[in-house]
JSON list of C-alpha atoms in Angstrom, two decimals:
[
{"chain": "A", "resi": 1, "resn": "UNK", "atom": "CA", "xyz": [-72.92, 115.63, -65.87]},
{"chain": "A", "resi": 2, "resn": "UNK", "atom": "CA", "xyz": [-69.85, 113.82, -66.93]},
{"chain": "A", "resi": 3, "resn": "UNK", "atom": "CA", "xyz": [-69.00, 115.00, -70.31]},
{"chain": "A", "resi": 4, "resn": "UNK", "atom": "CA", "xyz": [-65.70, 112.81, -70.98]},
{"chain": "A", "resi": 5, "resn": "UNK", "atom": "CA", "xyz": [-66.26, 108.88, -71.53]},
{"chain": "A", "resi": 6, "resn": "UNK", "atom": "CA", "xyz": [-66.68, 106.68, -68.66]},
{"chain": "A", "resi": 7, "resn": "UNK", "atom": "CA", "xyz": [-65.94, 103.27, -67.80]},
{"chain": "A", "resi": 8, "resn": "UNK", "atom": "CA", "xyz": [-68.72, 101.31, -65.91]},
{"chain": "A", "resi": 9, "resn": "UNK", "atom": "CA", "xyz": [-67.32, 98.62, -64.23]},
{"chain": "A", "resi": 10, "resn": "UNK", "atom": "CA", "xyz": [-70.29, 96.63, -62.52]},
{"chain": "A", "resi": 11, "resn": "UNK", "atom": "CA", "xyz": [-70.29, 93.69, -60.40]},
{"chain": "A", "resi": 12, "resn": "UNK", "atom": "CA", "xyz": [-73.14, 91.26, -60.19]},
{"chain": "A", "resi": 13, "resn": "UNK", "atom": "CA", "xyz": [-75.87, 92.35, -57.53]},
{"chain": "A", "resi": 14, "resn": "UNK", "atom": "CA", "xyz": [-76.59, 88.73, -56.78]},
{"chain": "A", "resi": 15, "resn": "UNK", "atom": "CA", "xyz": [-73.17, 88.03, -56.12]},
{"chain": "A", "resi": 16, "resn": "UNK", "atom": "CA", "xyz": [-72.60, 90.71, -53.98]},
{"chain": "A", "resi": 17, "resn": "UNK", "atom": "CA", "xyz": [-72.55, 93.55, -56.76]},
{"chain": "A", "resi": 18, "resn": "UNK", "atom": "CA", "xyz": [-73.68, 97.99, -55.28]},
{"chain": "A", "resi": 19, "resn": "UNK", "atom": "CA", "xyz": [-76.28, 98.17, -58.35]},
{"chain": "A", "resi": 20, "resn": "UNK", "atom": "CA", "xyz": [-78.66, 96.48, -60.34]},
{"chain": "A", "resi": 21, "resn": "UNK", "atom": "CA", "xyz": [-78.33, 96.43, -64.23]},
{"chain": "A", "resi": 22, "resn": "UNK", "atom": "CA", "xyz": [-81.17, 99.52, -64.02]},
{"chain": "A", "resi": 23, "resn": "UNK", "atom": "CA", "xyz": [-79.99, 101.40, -61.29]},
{"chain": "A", "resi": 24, "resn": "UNK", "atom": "CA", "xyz": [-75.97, 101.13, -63.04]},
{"chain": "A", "resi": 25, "resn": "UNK", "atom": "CA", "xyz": [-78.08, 102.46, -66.15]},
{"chain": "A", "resi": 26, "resn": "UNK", "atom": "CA", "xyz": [-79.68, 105.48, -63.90]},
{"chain": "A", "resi": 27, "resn": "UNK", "atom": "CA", "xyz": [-76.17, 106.09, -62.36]},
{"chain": "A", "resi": 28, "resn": "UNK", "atom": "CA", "xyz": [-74.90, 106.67, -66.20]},
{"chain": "A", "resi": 29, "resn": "UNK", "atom": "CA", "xyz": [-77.59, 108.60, -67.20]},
{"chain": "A", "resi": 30, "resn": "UNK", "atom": "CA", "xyz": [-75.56, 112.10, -66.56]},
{"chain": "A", "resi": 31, "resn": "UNK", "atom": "CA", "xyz": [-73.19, 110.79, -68.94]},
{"chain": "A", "resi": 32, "resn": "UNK", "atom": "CA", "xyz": [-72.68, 112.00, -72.79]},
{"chain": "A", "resi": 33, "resn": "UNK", "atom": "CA", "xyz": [-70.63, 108.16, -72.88]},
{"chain": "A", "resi": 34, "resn": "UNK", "atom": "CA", "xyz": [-70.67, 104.85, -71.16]},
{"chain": "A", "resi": 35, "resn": "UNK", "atom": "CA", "xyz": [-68.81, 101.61, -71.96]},
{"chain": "A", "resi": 36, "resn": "UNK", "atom": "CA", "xyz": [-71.00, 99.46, -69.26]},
{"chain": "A", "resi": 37, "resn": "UNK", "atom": "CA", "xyz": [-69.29, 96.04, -68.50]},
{"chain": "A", "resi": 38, "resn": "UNK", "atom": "CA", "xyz": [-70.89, 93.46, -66.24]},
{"chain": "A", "resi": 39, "resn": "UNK", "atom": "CA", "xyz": [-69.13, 90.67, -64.56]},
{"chain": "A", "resi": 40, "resn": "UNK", "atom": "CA", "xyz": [-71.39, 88.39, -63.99]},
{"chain": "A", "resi": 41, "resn": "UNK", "atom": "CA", "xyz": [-71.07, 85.90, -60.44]},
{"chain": "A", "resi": 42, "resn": "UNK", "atom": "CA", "xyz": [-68.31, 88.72, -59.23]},
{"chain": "A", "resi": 43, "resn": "UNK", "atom": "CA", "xyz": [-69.67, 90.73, -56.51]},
{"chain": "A", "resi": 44, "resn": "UNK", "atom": "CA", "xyz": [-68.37, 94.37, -55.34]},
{"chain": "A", "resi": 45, "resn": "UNK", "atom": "CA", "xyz": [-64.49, 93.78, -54.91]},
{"chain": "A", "resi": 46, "resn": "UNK", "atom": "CA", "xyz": [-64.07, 93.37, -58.74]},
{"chain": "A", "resi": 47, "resn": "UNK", "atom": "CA", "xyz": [-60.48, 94.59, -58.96]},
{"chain": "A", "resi": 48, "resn": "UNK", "atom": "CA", "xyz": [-59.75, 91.46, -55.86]},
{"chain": "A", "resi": 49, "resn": "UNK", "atom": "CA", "xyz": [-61.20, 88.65, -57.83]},
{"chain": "A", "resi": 50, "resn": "UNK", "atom": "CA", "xyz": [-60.82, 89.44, -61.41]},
{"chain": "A", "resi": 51, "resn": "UNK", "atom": "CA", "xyz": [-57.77, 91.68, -61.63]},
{"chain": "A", "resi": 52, "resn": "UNK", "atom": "CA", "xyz": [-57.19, 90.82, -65.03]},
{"chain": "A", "resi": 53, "resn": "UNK", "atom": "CA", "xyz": [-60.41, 91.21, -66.32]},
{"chain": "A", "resi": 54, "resn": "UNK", "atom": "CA", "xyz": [-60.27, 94.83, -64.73]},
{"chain": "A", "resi": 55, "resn": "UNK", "atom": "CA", "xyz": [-56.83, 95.40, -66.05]},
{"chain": "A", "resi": 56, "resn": "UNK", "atom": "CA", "xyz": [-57.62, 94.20, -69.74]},
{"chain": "A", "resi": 57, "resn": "UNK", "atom": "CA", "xyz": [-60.86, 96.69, -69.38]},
{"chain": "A", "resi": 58, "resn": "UNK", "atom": "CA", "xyz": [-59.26, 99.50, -67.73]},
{"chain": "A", "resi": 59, "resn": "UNK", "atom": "CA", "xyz": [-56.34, 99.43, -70.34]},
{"chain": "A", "resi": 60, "resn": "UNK", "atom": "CA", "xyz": [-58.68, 99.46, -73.24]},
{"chain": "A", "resi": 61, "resn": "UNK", "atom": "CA", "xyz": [-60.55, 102.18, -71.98]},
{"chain": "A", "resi": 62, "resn": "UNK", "atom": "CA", "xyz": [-57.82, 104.14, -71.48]},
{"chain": "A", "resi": 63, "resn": "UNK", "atom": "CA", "xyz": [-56.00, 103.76, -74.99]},
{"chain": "A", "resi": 64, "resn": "UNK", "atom": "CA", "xyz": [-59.10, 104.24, -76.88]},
{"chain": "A", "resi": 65, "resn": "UNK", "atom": "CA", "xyz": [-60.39, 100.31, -77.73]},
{"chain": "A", "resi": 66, "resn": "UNK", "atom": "CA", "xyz": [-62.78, 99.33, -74.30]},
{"chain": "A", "resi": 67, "resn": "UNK", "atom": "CA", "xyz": [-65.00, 96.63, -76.84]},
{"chain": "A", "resi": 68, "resn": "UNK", "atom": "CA", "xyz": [-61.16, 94.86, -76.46]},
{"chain": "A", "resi": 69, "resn": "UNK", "atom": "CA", "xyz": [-61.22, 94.09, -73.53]},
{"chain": "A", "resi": 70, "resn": "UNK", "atom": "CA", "xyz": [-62.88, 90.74, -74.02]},
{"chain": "A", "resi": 71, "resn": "UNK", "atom": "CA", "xyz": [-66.23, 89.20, -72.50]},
{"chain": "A", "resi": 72, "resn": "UNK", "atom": "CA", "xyz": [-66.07, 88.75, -69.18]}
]
């Protein structure tokens, strides 16, 4: 049980992505609070071909305003 807030970074299963949107859900479910971001047509190596889009979520996360970190 995670009881801090977690960032859930997931990568599209059809592209390549570990989980499907229910499984990432199941994954979270030991968690008091998620911020679950899908990047849709980017498969498992998220931080290779969208470091930005990581970065800009990561950084939000981190000082307190993840819904800033834009759609992706």
């Amino acid at each position: 049980r995670a009881n801090c807030p977690v960032l859930s970074l997931e990568g599209d299963e059809r592209a390549g992505g570990a989980l499907c949107p229910e499984d990432a859900v199941t994954a979270g479910a030991g968690a008091e609070h998620v911020t679950r971001v899908r990047f849709e047509g980017r498969g498992h190596q998220l931080h290779a071909t969208d470091p930005e889009g990581i970065s800009r979520w990561v950084n939000g996360f981190v000082h307190g305003s993840a819904r800033s970190g834009g759609p992706t």
